[in-house]
Short mmCIF file of C-alpha atoms and ligand atoms in Angstrom, two decimals:
data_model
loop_
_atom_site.label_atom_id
_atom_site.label_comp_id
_atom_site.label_asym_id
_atom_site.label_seq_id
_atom_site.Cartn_x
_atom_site.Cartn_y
_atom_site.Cartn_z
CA UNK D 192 7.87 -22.28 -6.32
CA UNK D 193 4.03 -23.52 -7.25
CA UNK D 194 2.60 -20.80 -9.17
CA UNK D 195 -1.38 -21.38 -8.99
CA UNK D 196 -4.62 -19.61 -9.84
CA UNK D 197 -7.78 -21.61 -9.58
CA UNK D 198 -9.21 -22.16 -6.21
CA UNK D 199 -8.84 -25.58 -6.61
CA UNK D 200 -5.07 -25.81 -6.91
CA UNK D 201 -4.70 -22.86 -3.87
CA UNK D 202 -6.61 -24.81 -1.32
CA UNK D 203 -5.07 -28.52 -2.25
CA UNK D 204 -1.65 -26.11 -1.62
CA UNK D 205 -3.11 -24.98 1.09
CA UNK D 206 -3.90 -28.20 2.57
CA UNK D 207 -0.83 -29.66 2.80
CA UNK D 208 1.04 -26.91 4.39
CA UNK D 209 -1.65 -26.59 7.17
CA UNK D 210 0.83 -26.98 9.73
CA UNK D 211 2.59 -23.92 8.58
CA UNK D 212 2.55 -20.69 9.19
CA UNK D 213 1.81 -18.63 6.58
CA UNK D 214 2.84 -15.32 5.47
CA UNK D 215 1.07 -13.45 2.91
CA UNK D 216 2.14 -10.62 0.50
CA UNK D 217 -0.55 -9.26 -1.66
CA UNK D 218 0.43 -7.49 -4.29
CA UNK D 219 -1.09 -6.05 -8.17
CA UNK D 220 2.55 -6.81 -9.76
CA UNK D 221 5.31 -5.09 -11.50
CA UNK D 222 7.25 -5.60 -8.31
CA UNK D 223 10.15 -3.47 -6.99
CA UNK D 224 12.37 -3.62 -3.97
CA UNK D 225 9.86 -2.90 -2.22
CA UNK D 226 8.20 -6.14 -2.95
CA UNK D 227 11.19 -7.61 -1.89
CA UNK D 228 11.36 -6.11 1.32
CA UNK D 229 8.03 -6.78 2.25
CA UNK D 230 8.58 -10.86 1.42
CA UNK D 231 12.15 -10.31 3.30
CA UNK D 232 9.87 -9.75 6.28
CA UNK D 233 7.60 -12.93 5.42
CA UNK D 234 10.05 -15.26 5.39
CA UNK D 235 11.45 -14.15 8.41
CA UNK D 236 8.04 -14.67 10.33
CA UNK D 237 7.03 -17.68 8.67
CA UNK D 238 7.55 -20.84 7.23
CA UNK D 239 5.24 -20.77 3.88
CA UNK D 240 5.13 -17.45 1.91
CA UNK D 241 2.46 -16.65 -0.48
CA UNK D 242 2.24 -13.76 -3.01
CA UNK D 243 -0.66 -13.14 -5.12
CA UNK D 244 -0.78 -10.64 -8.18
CA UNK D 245 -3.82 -9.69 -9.03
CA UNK D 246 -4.31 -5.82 -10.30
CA UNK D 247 -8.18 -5.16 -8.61
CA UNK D 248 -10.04 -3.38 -10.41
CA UNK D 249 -12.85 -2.69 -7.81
CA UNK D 250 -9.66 -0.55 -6.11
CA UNK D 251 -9.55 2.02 -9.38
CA UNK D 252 -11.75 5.06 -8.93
CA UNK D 253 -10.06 5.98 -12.06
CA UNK D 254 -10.07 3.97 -15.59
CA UNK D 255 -7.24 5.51 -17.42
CA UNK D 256 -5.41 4.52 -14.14
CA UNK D 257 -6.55 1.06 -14.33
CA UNK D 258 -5.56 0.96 -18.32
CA UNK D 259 -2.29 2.15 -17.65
CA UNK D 260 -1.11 0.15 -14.73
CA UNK D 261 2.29 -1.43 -15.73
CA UNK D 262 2.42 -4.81 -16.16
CA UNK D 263 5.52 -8.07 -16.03
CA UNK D 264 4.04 -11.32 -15.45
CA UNK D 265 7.52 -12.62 -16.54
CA UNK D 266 9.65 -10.22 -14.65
CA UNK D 267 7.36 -10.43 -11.65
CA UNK D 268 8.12 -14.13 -11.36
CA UNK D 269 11.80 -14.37 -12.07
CA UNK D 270 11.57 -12.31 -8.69
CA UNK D 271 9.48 -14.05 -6.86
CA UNK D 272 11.71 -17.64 -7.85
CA UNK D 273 15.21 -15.47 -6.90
CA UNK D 274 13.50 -14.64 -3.47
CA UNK D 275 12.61 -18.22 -3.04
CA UNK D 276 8.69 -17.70 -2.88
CA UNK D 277 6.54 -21.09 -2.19
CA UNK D 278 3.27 -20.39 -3.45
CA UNK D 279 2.13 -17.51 -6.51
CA UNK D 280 -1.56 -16.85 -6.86
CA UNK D 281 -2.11 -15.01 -10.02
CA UNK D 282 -6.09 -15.56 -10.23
CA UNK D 283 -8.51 -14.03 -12.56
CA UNK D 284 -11.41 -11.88 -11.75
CA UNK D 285 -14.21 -13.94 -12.25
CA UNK D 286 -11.88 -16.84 -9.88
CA UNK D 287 -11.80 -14.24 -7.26
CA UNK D 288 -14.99 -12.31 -7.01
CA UNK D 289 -18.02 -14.93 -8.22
CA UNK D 290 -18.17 -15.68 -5.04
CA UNK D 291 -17.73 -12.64 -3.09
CA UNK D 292 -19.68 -12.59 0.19
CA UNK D 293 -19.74 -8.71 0.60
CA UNK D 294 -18.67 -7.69 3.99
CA UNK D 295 -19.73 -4.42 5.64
CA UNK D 296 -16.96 -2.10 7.50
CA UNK D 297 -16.98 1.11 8.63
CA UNK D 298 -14.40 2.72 8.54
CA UNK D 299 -14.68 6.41 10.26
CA UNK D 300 -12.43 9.04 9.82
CA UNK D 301 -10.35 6.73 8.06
CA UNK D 302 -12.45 6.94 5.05
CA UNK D 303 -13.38 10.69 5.05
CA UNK D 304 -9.87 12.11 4.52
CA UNK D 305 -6.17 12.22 2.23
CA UNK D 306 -6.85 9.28 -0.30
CA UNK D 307 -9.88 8.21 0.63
CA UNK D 308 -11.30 11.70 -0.37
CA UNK D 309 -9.45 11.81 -3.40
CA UNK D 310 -9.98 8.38 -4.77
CA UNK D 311 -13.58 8.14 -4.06
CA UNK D 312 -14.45 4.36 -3.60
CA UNK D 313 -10.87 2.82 -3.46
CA UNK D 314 -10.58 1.47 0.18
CA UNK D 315 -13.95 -0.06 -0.42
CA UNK D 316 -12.67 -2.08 -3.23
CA UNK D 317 -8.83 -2.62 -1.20
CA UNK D 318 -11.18 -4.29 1.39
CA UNK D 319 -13.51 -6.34 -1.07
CA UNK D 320 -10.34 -7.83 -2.81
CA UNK D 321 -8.60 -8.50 0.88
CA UNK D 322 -11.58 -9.99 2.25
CA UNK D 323 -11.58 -12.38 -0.28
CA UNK D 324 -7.63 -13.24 0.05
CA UNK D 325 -7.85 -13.61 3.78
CA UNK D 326 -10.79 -15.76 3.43
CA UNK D 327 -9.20 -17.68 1.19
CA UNK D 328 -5.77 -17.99 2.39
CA UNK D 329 -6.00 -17.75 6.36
CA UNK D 330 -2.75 -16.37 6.63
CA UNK D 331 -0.72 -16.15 10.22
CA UNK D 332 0.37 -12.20 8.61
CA UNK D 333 -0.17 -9.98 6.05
CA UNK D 334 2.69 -7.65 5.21
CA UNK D 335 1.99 -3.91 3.53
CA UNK D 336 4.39 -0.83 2.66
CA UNK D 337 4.09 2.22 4.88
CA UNK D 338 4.22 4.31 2.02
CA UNK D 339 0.61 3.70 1.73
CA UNK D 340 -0.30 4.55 5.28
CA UNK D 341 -3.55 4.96 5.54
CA UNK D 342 -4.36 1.60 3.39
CA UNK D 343 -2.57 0.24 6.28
CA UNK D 344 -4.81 1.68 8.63
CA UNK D 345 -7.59 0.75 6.79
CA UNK D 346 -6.82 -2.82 6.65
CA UNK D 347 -5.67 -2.80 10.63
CA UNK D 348 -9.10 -2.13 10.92
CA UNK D 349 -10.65 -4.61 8.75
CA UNK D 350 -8.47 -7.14 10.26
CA UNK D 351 -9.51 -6.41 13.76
CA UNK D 352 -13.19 -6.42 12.73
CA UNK D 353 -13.09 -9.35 10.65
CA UNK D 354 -10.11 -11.37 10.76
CA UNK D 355 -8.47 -11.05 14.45
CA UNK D 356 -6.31 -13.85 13.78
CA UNK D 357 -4.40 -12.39 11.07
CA UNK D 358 -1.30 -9.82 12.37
CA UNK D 359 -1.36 -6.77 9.72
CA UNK D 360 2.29 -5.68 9.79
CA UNK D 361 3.93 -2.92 8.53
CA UNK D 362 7.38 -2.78 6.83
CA UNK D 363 9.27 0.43 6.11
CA UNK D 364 8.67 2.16 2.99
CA UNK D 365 12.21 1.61 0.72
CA UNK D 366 13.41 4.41 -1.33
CA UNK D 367 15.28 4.94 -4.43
CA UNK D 368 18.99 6.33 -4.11
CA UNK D 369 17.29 9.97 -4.49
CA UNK D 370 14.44 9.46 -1.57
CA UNK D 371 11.65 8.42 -4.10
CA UNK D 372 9.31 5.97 -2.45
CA UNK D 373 9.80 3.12 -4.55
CA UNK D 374 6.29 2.36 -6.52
CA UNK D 375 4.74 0.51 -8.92
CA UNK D 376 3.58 3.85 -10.98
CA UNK D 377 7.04 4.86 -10.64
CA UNK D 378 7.63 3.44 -13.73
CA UNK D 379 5.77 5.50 -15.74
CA UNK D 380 7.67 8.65 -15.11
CA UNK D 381 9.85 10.20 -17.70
CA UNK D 382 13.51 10.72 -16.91
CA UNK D 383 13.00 14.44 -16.46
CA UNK D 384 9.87 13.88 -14.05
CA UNK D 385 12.30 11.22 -12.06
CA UNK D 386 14.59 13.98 -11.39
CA UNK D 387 12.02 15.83 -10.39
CA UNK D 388 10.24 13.51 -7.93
CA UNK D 389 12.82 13.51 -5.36
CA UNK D 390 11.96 17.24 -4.77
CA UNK D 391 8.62 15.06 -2.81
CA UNK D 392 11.01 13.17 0.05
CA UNK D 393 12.80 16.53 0.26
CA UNK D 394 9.86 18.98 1.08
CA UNK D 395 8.62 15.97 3.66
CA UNK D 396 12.30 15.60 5.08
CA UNK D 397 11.74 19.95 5.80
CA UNK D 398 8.31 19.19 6.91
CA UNK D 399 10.01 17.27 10.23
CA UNK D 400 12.71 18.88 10.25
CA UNK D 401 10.46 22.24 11.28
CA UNK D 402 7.59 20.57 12.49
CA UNK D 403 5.98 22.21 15.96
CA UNK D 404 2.68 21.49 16.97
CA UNK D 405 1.71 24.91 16.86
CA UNK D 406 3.36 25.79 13.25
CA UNK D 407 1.63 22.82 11.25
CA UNK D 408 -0.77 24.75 9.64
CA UNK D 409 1.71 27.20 8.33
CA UNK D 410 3.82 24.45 7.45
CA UNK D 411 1.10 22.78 5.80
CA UNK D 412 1.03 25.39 3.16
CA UNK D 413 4.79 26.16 3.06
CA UNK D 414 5.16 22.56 1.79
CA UNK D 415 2.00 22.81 -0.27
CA UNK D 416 3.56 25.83 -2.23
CA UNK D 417 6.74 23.61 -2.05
CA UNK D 418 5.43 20.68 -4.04
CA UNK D 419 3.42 23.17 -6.59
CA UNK D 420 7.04 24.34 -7.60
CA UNK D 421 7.81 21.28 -9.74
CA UNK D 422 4.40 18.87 -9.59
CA UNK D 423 0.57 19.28 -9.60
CA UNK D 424 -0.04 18.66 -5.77
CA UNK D 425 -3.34 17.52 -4.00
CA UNK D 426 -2.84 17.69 -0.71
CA UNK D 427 -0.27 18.37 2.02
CA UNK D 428 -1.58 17.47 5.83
CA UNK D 429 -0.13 17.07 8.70
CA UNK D 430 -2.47 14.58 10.66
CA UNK D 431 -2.45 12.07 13.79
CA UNK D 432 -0.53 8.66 12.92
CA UNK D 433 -3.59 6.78 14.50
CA UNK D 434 -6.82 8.08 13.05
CA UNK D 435 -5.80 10.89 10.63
CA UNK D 436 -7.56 13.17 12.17
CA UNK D 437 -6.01 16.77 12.60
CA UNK D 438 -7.35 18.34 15.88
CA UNK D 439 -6.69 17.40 19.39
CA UNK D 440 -3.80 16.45 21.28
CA UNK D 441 0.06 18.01 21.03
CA UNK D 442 1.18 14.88 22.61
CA UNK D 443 0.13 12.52 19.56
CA UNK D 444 2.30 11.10 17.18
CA UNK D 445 1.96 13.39 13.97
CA UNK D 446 2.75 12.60 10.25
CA UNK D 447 2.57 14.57 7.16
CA UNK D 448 1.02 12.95 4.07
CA UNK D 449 1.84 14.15 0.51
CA UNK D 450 -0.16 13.69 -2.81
CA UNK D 451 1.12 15.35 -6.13
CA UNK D 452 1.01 14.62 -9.69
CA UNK D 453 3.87 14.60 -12.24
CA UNK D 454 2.75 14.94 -15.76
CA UNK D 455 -0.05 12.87 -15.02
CA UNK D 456 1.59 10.18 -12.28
CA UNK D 457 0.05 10.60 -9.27
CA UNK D 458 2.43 10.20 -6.40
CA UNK D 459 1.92 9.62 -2.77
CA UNK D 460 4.58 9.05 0.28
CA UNK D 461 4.51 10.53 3.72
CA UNK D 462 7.01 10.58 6.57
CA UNK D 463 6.71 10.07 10.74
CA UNK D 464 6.62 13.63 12.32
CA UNK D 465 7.58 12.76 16.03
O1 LIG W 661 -1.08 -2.00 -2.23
C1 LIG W 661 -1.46 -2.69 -3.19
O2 LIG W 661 -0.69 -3.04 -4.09
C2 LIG W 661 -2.93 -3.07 -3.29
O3 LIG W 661 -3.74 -2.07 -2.78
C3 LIG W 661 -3.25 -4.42 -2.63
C4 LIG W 661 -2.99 -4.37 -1.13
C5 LIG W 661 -2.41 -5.51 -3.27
C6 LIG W 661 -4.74 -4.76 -2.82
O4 LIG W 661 -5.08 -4.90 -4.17
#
């Protein structure tokens, strides 16, 4: 495994796997299972596998957030070598962004709704830092965790805009043995809050279990009240898997998104209606 971080090294890499494809897992570290999962899925669908770590700041609406984001350089690593990684890029700020050719998307409804109303700014800086990487690295796919949905979404669309030759893929969000989707900020709950949290997959797991198109706005706030038993929520909305909007057709495909707050750890997961 070639752990690089100047440009220099990553294109010289770069250049002689060009006949490769190349799967790409970007992530901001302190990696978990589902991590793992998501380079599972890399390796499968291609020959060379990159991960970066890189924790973007242009992506934090919210300092103390940024502060506190756990870190394991060490840990991270001894992963990525047991999963048999070829190629770490762990570059610095300046490295990344000096040269930043700012690129314009819009990104509709997609940006006016659940996180992106909440963390004002942070899909603008998930696309700055993702512009860069897929300019950079060119890969064949770039894998993400459908626990964060709609940053899925968003970058579906900032591939198709911008970098049509790059598949976006999606892997299954992985969970711990009590439903918890597995997260970096997961970390940072105490053991009493842990016990807690699974309360979040349960009150989603309800949510499809008595989901009818012409309920969901009761539901909404039956789960709502739900979450506020144990946790500090911010939202719970059923919306449209495709745009995230929450009007028109019966016949769409409907999730439910969840955002709540444990002592201070903000949680999110949501959970495929139909
Ligand atoms: O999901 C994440 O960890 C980050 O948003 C990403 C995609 C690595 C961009 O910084």
């Amino acid at each position: 495994m070639r752990i690089v971080s100047q440009l220099q090294e990553l294109n010289e890499a770069l250049d002689i796997e060009s006949n490769k494809s190349i799967g790409f897992v970007p992530t901001m570290g302190f990696l978990h299972h589902g991590h793992r999962s998501l380079i599972h899925e890399s390796k499968k669908r291609s020959d060379f596998t990159i991960v970066s770590i890189f924790i973007n700041p242009t992506q934090f609406n919210n300092q103390s957030d940024l502060k506190n984001y756990p870190v394991s350089i060490e840990k991270d690593l001894f992963i990525l070598e047991q999963e048999k990684v070829d190629l770490v890029f762990c570059p610095d700020f300046d490295t990344l962004y000096n040269n930043e050719k700012p690129i314009e998307i819009t990104l509709g409804s997609l940006d006016n709704v659940l996180e992106a109303t909440k963390r004002k700014g942070h899909f603008q800086g998930v696309i700055r830092v993702l512009s860069i990487f897929f300019k950079l690295i060119n890969p064949n796919y770039a894998f993400f965790g459908e626990k964060d949905y709609q940053q899925y979404l968003v970058i579906n669309q900032l591939a198709k805009k911008s970098f049509p030759e790059i598949e976006i893929i999606m892997c299954p969000t992985k969970r711990e043995q009590s439903g918890l989707a597995m997260s970096s900020r997961n970390s940072r709950l105490s053991a009493e809050d842990f016990e807690k949290s699974k309360e979040i997959f349960k009150v989603l797991t309800f949510c499809k279990k008595n989901f009818d198109y012409s309920n969901r706005e009761e539901l909404e706030k039956t789960c709502m009240n739900k979450l506020a038993k144990f946790s500090e929520p911010e939202y719970f909305e059923i919306r449209h898997s495709d745009d995230l909007l929450n009007n028109g057709g019966k016949f769409k495909n409907w999730r439910a998104f969840a955002a709540t707050n444990l002592a201070g750890v903000r949680l999110i997961d949501n959970i495929a209606l139909i």
